[in-house]
mmCIF file of C-alpha atoms in Angstrom:
data_model
loop_
_atom_site.group_PDB
_atom_site.id
_atom_site.type_symbol
_atom_site.label_atom_id
_atom_site.label_comp_id
_atom_site.label_asym_id
_atom_site.label_seq_id
_atom_site.Cartn_x
_atom_site.Cartn_y
_atom_site.Cartn_z
ATOM 1 C CA UNK F 1 -145.859 59.159 54.696
ATOM 2 C CA UNK F 2 -143.204 61.729 54.337
ATOM 3 C CA UNK F 3 -142.478 64.303 56.935
ATOM 4 C CA UNK F 4 -141.000 66.831 54.548
ATOM 5 C CA UNK F 5 -142.333 70.147 55.755
ATOM 6 C CA UNK F 6 -140.899 72.655 53.331
ATOM 7 C CA UNK F 7 -138.046 73.900 51.220
ATOM 8 C CA UNK F 8 -135.187 74.710 53.563
ATOM 9 C CA UNK F 9 -133.037 76.454 50.981
ATOM 10 C CA UNK F 10 -131.334 76.157 47.648
ATOM 11 C CA UNK F 11 -127.602 76.653 47.908
ATOM 12 C CA UNK F 12 -124.451 77.095 45.897
ATOM 13 C CA UNK F 13 -120.803 76.632 46.809
ATOM 14 C CA UNK F 14 -118.604 79.718 47.111
ATOM 15 C CA UNK F 15 -114.898 80.139 47.728
ATOM 16 C CA UNK F 16 -114.913 83.630 49.254
ATOM 17 C CA UNK F 17 -117.871 84.263 51.540
ATOM 18 C CA UNK F 18 -117.457 88.034 51.794
ATOM 19 C CA UNK F 19 -117.231 88.406 48.030
ATOM 20 C CA UNK F 20 -120.269 86.188 47.497
ATOM 21 C CA UNK F 21 -122.407 87.934 50.118
ATOM 22 C CA UNK F 22 -121.519 91.295 48.571
ATOM 23 C CA UNK F 23 -122.612 90.047 45.157
ATOM 24 C CA UNK F 24 -125.959 88.632 46.243
ATOM 25 C CA UNK F 25 -126.705 91.496 48.645
ATOM 26 C CA UNK F 26 -125.442 94.516 46.740
ATOM 27 C CA UNK F 27 -125.913 93.526 43.107
ATOM 28 C CA UNK F 28 -128.961 91.274 43.334
ATOM 29 C CA UNK F 29 -130.492 93.241 46.202
ATOM 30 C CA UNK F 30 -131.345 90.255 48.401
ATOM 31 C CA UNK F 31 -131.661 90.834 52.165
ATOM 32 C CA UNK F 32 -129.147 88.890 54.278
ATOM 33 C CA UNK F 33 -130.867 86.578 56.794
ATOM 34 C CA UNK F 34 -127.739 85.135 58.362
ATOM 35 C CA UNK F 35 -124.055 85.181 57.614
ATOM 36 C CA UNK F 36 -120.939 83.423 58.870
ATOM 37 C CA UNK F 37 -117.629 82.391 57.301
ATOM 38 C CA UNK F 38 -119.021 78.975 56.322
ATOM 39 C CA UNK F 39 -122.700 79.595 55.604
ATOM 40 C CA UNK F 40 -124.859 82.555 54.694
ATOM 41 C CA UNK F 41 -128.464 82.810 53.603
ATOM 42 C CA UNK F 42 -130.308 85.531 51.737
ATOM 43 C CA UNK F 43 -134.044 86.005 51.530
ATOM 44 C CA UNK F 44 -135.208 85.483 47.988
ATOM 45 C CA UNK F 45 -138.942 86.095 48.074
ATOM 46 C CA UNK F 46 -139.441 83.873 51.101
ATOM 47 C CA UNK F 47 -136.987 81.089 50.313
ATOM 48 C CA UNK F 48 -133.367 81.024 51.449
ATOM 49 C CA UNK F 49 -130.684 81.281 48.823
ATOM 50 C CA UNK F 50 -127.776 79.677 50.649
ATOM 51 C CA UNK F 51 -124.059 80.231 50.204
ATOM 52 C CA UNK F 52 -121.925 77.301 51.365
ATOM 53 C CA UNK F 53 -118.211 77.906 51.786
ATOM 54 C CA UNK F 54 -115.660 75.588 50.221
ATOM 55 C CA UNK F 55 -113.138 76.832 52.783
ATOM 56 C CA UNK F 56 -111.289 78.730 50.085
ATOM 57 C CA UNK F 57 -110.978 76.031 47.443
ATOM 58 C CA UNK F 58 -112.125 77.260 44.037
ATOM 59 C CA UNK F 59 -115.564 76.103 42.931
ATOM 60 C CA UNK F 60 -115.027 73.643 40.057
ATOM 61 C CA UNK F 61 -116.301 74.758 36.667
ATOM 62 C CA UNK F 62 -119.915 73.901 35.954
ATOM 63 C CA UNK F 63 -120.630 72.268 32.569
ATOM 64 C CA UNK F 64 -122.962 74.621 30.713
ATOM 65 C CA UNK F 65 -123.956 76.218 27.448
ATOM 66 C CA UNK F 66 -125.498 79.593 26.657
ATOM 67 C CA UNK F 67 -128.855 78.419 28.022
ATOM 68 C CA UNK F 68 -127.525 77.496 31.445
ATOM 69 C CA UNK F 69 -125.841 74.758 33.469
ATOM 70 C CA UNK F 70 -126.080 71.087 32.514
ATOM 71 C CA UNK F 71 -126.309 69.673 35.997
ATOM 72 C CA UNK F 72 -127.411 70.353 39.510
ATOM 73 C CA UNK F 73 -130.393 72.431 40.458
ATOM 74 C CA UNK F 74 -130.937 75.531 38.355
ATOM 75 C CA UNK F 75 -132.100 78.636 40.208
ATOM 76 C CA UNK F 76 -134.308 80.962 38.207
ATOM 77 C CA UNK F 77 -134.819 84.415 39.733
ATOM 78 C CA UNK F 78 -137.927 86.339 38.784
ATOM 79 C CA UNK F 79 -137.689 89.987 37.805
ATOM 80 C CA UNK F 80 -140.222 92.497 36.564
ATOM 81 C CA UNK F 81 -137.723 94.274 34.333
ATOM 82 C CA UNK F 82 -135.154 91.946 32.818
ATOM 83 C CA UNK F 83 -133.800 94.451 30.302
ATOM 84 C CA UNK F 84 -132.974 96.999 32.987
ATOM 85 C CA UNK F 85 -131.417 94.318 35.177
ATOM 86 C CA UNK F 86 -129.206 92.983 32.396
ATOM 87 C CA UNK F 87 -127.932 96.487 31.605
ATOM 88 C CA UNK F 88 -127.243 97.288 35.233
ATOM 89 C CA UNK F 89 -125.580 93.968 36.044
ATOM 90 C CA UNK F 90 -123.484 94.065 32.887
ATOM 91 C CA UNK F 91 -122.276 97.563 33.776
ATOM 92 C CA UNK F 92 -121.353 96.196 37.197
ATOM 93 C CA UNK F 93 -119.142 93.586 35.529
ATOM 94 C CA UNK F 94 -121.456 90.577 35.657
ATOM 95 C CA UNK F 95 -121.002 88.040 32.842
ATOM 96 C CA UNK F 96 -124.076 86.956 30.876
ATOM 97 C CA UNK F 97 -123.829 83.748 28.856
ATOM 98 C CA UNK F 98 -126.043 85.035 26.044
ATOM 99 C CA UNK F 99 -128.338 87.935 25.215
ATOM 100 C CA UNK F 100 -131.857 87.893 26.648
ATOM 101 C CA UNK F 101 -133.963 85.184 24.992
ATOM 102 C CA UNK F 102 -137.618 86.026 24.508
ATOM 103 C CA UNK F 103 -139.761 82.904 24.635
ATOM 104 C CA UNK F 104 -143.523 82.407 24.762
ATOM 105 C CA UNK F 105 -143.233 81.520 28.454
ATOM 106 C CA UNK F 106 -141.072 84.505 29.332
ATOM 107 C CA UNK F 107 -137.758 86.269 28.830
ATOM 108 C CA UNK F 108 -134.632 84.559 30.125
ATOM 109 C CA UNK F 109 -130.955 85.346 30.587
ATOM 110 C CA UNK F 110 -128.259 83.252 32.299
ATOM 111 C CA UNK F 111 -125.393 84.859 34.198
ATOM 112 C CA UNK F 112 -122.626 83.863 36.586
ATOM 113 C CA UNK F 113 -121.779 84.823 40.129
ATOM 114 C CA UNK F 114 -118.141 85.509 41.155
ATOM 115 C CA UNK F 115 -117.562 81.753 41.676
ATOM 116 C CA UNK F 116 -118.926 80.730 38.299
ATOM 117 C CA UNK F 117 -122.261 79.516 39.655
ATOM 118 C CA UNK F 118 -124.857 80.024 36.952
ATOM 119 C CA UNK F 119 -128.182 81.653 37.732
ATOM 120 C CA UNK F 120 -131.043 82.596 35.473
ATOM 121 C CA UNK F 121 -133.105 85.742 35.364
ATOM 122 C CA UNK F 122 -136.650 85.398 34.127
ATOM 123 C CA UNK F 123 -139.395 87.875 33.422
ATOM 124 C CA UNK F 124 -142.735 86.107 33.014
ATOM 125 C CA UNK F 125 -144.817 87.109 29.987
ATOM 126 C CA UNK F 126 -147.053 90.102 30.558
ATOM 127 C CA UNK F 127 -150.582 89.265 31.619
ATOM 128 C CA UNK F 128 -152.979 89.550 28.719
ATOM 129 C CA UNK F 129 -155.403 92.438 29.166
ATOM 130 C CA UNK F 130 -158.649 91.135 30.585
ATOM 131 C CA UNK H 1 -133.306 96.277 41.897
ATOM 132 C CA UNK H 2 -136.243 94.493 40.429
ATOM 133 C CA UNK H 3 -135.715 90.908 41.550
ATOM 134 C CA UNK H 4 -138.942 89.798 43.127
ATOM 135 C CA UNK H 5 -138.721 86.081 43.895
ATOM 136 C CA UNK H 6 -137.339 82.705 42.954
ATOM 137 C CA UNK H 7 -139.359 81.756 39.893
ATOM 138 C CA UNK H 8 -138.414 78.108 40.231
ATOM 139 C CA UNK H 9 -135.616 75.687 40.924
ATOM 140 C CA UNK H 10 -135.344 72.934 38.361
ATOM 141 C CA UNK H 11 -133.526 69.692 37.733
ATOM 142 C CA UNK H 12 -132.982 67.828 34.488
ATOM 143 C CA UNK H 13 -134.594 64.391 34.305
ATOM 144 C CA UNK H 14 -134.581 61.704 31.638
ATOM 145 C CA UNK H 15 -137.989 60.082 32.159
ATOM 146 C CA UNK H 16 -140.680 62.537 33.160
ATOM 147 C CA UNK H 17 -143.172 59.960 34.488
ATOM 148 C CA UNK H 18 -140.561 58.227 36.623
ATOM 149 C CA UNK H 19 -139.344 61.518 38.056
ATOM 150 C CA UNK H 20 -142.846 62.791 38.789
ATOM 151 C CA UNK H 21 -143.642 59.532 40.595
ATOM 152 C CA UNK H 22 -140.578 60.003 42.790
ATOM 153 C CA UNK H 23 -141.326 63.601 43.704
ATOM 154 C CA UNK H 24 -145.024 62.970 44.352
ATOM 155 C CA UNK H 25 -145.124 59.466 45.873
ATOM 156 C CA UNK H 26 -141.893 59.546 47.863
ATOM 157 C CA UNK H 27 -141.338 63.240 48.593
ATOM 158 C CA UNK H 28 -145.017 64.109 48.839
ATOM 159 C CA UNK H 29 -145.175 66.963 46.357
ATOM 160 C CA UNK H 30 -148.046 67.748 44.022
ATOM 161 C CA UNK H 31 -148.099 68.681 40.361
ATOM 162 C CA UNK H 32 -149.409 72.153 39.495
ATOM 163 C CA UNK H 33 -148.404 72.266 35.827
ATOM 164 C CA UNK H 34 -147.323 69.776 33.201
ATOM 165 C CA UNK H 35 -146.606 69.727 29.502
ATOM 166 C CA UNK H 36 -144.511 67.461 27.250
ATOM 167 C CA UNK H 37 -141.165 68.461 28.742
ATOM 168 C CA UNK H 38 -141.834 70.436 31.927
ATOM 169 C CA UNK H 39 -143.462 69.580 35.229
ATOM 170 C CA UNK H 40 -143.961 72.140 37.990
ATOM 171 C CA UNK H 41 -144.461 70.850 41.533
ATOM 172 C CA UNK H 42 -145.112 72.452 44.893
ATOM 173 C CA UNK H 43 -145.121 71.083 48.409
ATOM 174 C CA UNK H 44 -148.362 69.234 49.017
ATOM 175 C CA UNK H 45 -149.626 71.546 51.764
ATOM 176 C CA UNK H 46 -148.421 74.801 50.215
ATOM 177 C CA UNK H 47 -151.508 76.965 49.809
ATOM 178 C CA UNK H 48 -149.743 80.282 49.201
ATOM 179 C CA UNK H 49 -150.769 82.233 46.132
ATOM 180 C CA UNK H 50 -147.224 82.311 44.742
ATOM 181 C CA UNK H 51 -145.500 79.133 45.946
ATOM 182 C CA UNK H 52 -141.926 78.283 45.080
ATOM 183 C CA UNK H 53 -142.009 75.661 42.351
ATOM 184 C CA UNK H 54 -139.702 72.742 41.751
ATOM 185 C CA UNK H 55 -139.338 72.169 38.019
ATOM 186 C CA UNK H 56 -138.453 68.950 36.228
ATOM 187 C CA UNK H 57 -137.191 69.417 32.691
ATOM 188 C CA UNK H 58 -137.313 66.177 30.729
ATOM 189 C CA UNK H 59 -134.442 65.818 28.258
ATOM 190 C CA UNK H 60 -135.195 62.261 27.091
ATOM 191 C CA UNK H 61 -131.673 61.017 27.651
ATOM 192 C CA UNK H 62 -129.579 60.168 30.681
ATOM 193 C CA UNK H 63 -128.782 63.166 32.884
ATOM 194 C CA UNK H 64 -125.014 63.743 32.830
ATOM 195 C CA UNK H 65 -123.373 62.903 36.126
ATOM 196 C CA UNK H 66 -120.703 65.348 37.127
ATOM 197 C CA UNK H 67 -119.003 64.841 40.460
ATOM 198 C CA UNK H 68 -116.105 67.013 41.481
ATOM 199 C CA UNK H 69 -113.880 67.281 44.477
ATOM 200 C CA UNK H 70 -113.770 70.313 46.744
ATOM 201 C CA UNK H 71 -111.190 69.772 49.442
ATOM 202 C CA UNK H 72 -111.961 66.372 50.940
ATOM 203 C CA UNK H 73 -115.561 66.393 49.876
ATOM 204 C CA UNK H 74 -117.186 65.115 46.710
ATOM 205 C CA UNK H 75 -119.837 67.480 45.449
ATOM 206 C CA UNK H 76 -121.706 68.008 42.246
ATOM 207 C CA UNK H 77 -121.314 71.328 40.517
ATOM 208 C CA UNK H 78 -124.356 73.523 40.459
ATOM 209 C CA UNK H 79 -126.908 74.338 43.102
ATOM 210 C CA UNK H 80 -128.505 71.881 45.508
ATOM 211 C CA UNK H 81 -132.071 71.989 46.787
ATOM 212 C CA UNK H 82 -132.611 71.260 50.484
ATOM 213 C CA UNK H 83 -135.879 69.974 51.884
ATOM 214 C CA UNK H 84 -136.767 70.629 55.513
ATOM 215 C CA UNK H 85 -138.092 67.803 57.640
ATOM 216 C CA UNK H 86 -139.064 67.392 61.260
ATOM 217 C CA UNK H 87 -137.863 63.783 61.455
ATOM 218 C CA UNK H 88 -134.776 63.100 59.389
ATOM 219 C CA UNK H 89 -134.179 59.657 60.916
ATOM 220 C CA UNK H 90 -137.630 58.461 59.911
ATOM 221 C CA UNK H 91 -137.318 59.880 56.402
ATOM 222 C CA UNK H 92 -133.884 58.439 55.708
ATOM 223 C CA UNK H 93 -134.977 55.020 57.007
ATOM 224 C CA UNK H 94 -137.998 55.168 54.733
ATOM 225 C CA UNK H 95 -135.910 56.295 51.749
ATOM 226 C CA UNK H 96 -133.555 53.378 52.343
ATOM 227 C CA UNK H 97 -136.440 50.880 52.405
ATOM 228 C CA UNK H 98 -137.679 52.340 49.116
ATOM 229 C CA UNK H 99 -134.272 52.014 47.482
ATOM 230 C CA UNK H 100 -133.533 55.742 47.300
ATOM 231 C CA UNK H 101 -129.752 56.233 47.065
ATOM 232 C CA UNK H 102 -128.350 57.781 50.253
ATOM 233 C CA UNK H 103 -125.217 59.616 49.149
ATOM 234 C CA UNK H 104 -124.160 60.915 52.543
ATOM 235 C CA UNK H 105 -125.424 59.523 55.820
ATOM 236 C CA UNK H 106 -126.935 61.794 58.472
ATOM 237 C CA UNK H 107 -124.464 64.306 59.889
ATOM 238 C CA UNK H 108 -125.313 66.250 63.023
ATOM 239 C CA UNK H 109 -124.063 69.513 64.412
ATOM 240 C CA UNK H 110 -125.112 72.618 66.242
ATOM 241 C CA UNK H 111 -126.645 73.662 62.913
ATOM 242 C CA UNK H 112 -129.027 70.707 62.842
ATOM 243 C CA UNK H 113 -128.873 67.434 60.918
ATOM 244 C CA UNK H 114 -128.446 66.842 57.223
ATOM 245 C CA UNK H 115 -128.202 63.987 54.746
ATOM 246 C CA UNK H 116 -127.729 63.808 51.013
ATOM 247 C CA UNK H 117 -129.825 61.628 48.713
ATOM 248 C CA UNK H 118 -130.529 61.325 45.007
ATOM 249 C CA UNK H 119 -133.546 61.209 42.747
ATOM 250 C CA UNK H 120 -133.890 58.467 40.069
ATOM 251 C CA UNK H 121 -131.730 60.516 37.672
ATOM 252 C CA UNK H 122 -128.921 60.918 40.161
ATOM 253 C CA UNK H 123 -129.710 64.549 40.971
ATOM 254 C CA UNK H 124 -128.449 65.444 44.431
ATOM 255 C CA UNK H 125 -130.931 66.592 47.067
ATOM 256 C CA UNK H 126 -130.422 67.527 50.713
ATOM 257 C CA UNK H 127 -132.635 66.669 53.631
ATOM 258 C CA UNK H 128 -132.253 68.972 56.599
ATOM 259 C CA UNK H 129 -133.690 69.025 60.100
ATOM 260 C CA UNK H 130 -133.222 72.231 62.088
ATOM 261 C CA UNK H 131 -131.903 71.981 65.661
ATOM 262 C CA UNK H 132 -134.566 71.892 68.403
ATOM 263 C CA UNK H 133 -135.868 75.303 69.446
ATOM 264 C CA UNK H 134 -134.308 76.454 72.708
ATOM 265 C CA UNK H 135 -136.808 76.092 75.525
#
């Protein structure tokens, strides 16, 4: 029987901790739970989004296409207003890989953090009126 | 800002049934949604109304293996999901008996203990045990 008790975090590698914390805190609006030169964690709706320092080495490019990365875990962040977020983040200089895709299961857009880590924004479909 | 949560964290898998067996039988998760290409799982005892979901997206072909070097350390590009445990030694011993690849043996520090393992598609996963609470 396993003794796994929970999700500890989901983390990405970053080269510049201050720059990364500023991005996730100021642009994505996530509260900082802990921060240090080698590890920081932000509260993303109850789960830690971790930032792991490479010690300054650049984060290697992540194979991807317009839909998202081809490997590793893919973090999808939920929003209740994807169009407003895409406009605001784009104005702030954030790179989106493609325009917002509207699918039956929700609206999705993939973007990159300052290290080239790829995240997805998703707005679930609106609840049907009861 | 209108970010509200992590919707999910997902990994690509080649064979959906094999992957689901790994995440349920070995890691103790349970399936909350499944269709032809997507499986959503939560931790077995998670009873919250809006639990964080692990997704498995079946692509029907081998999952590309990308390993890169950062400094002296081999890593895979992309994010890594970490599971929390209260007995990492027991879990890693059990994983080894079951043939789960252990990619990095248990390392210990003031931050706790961690080890790296892989699912049947070679996706990297962390196991982490927090340090004991100060008494």
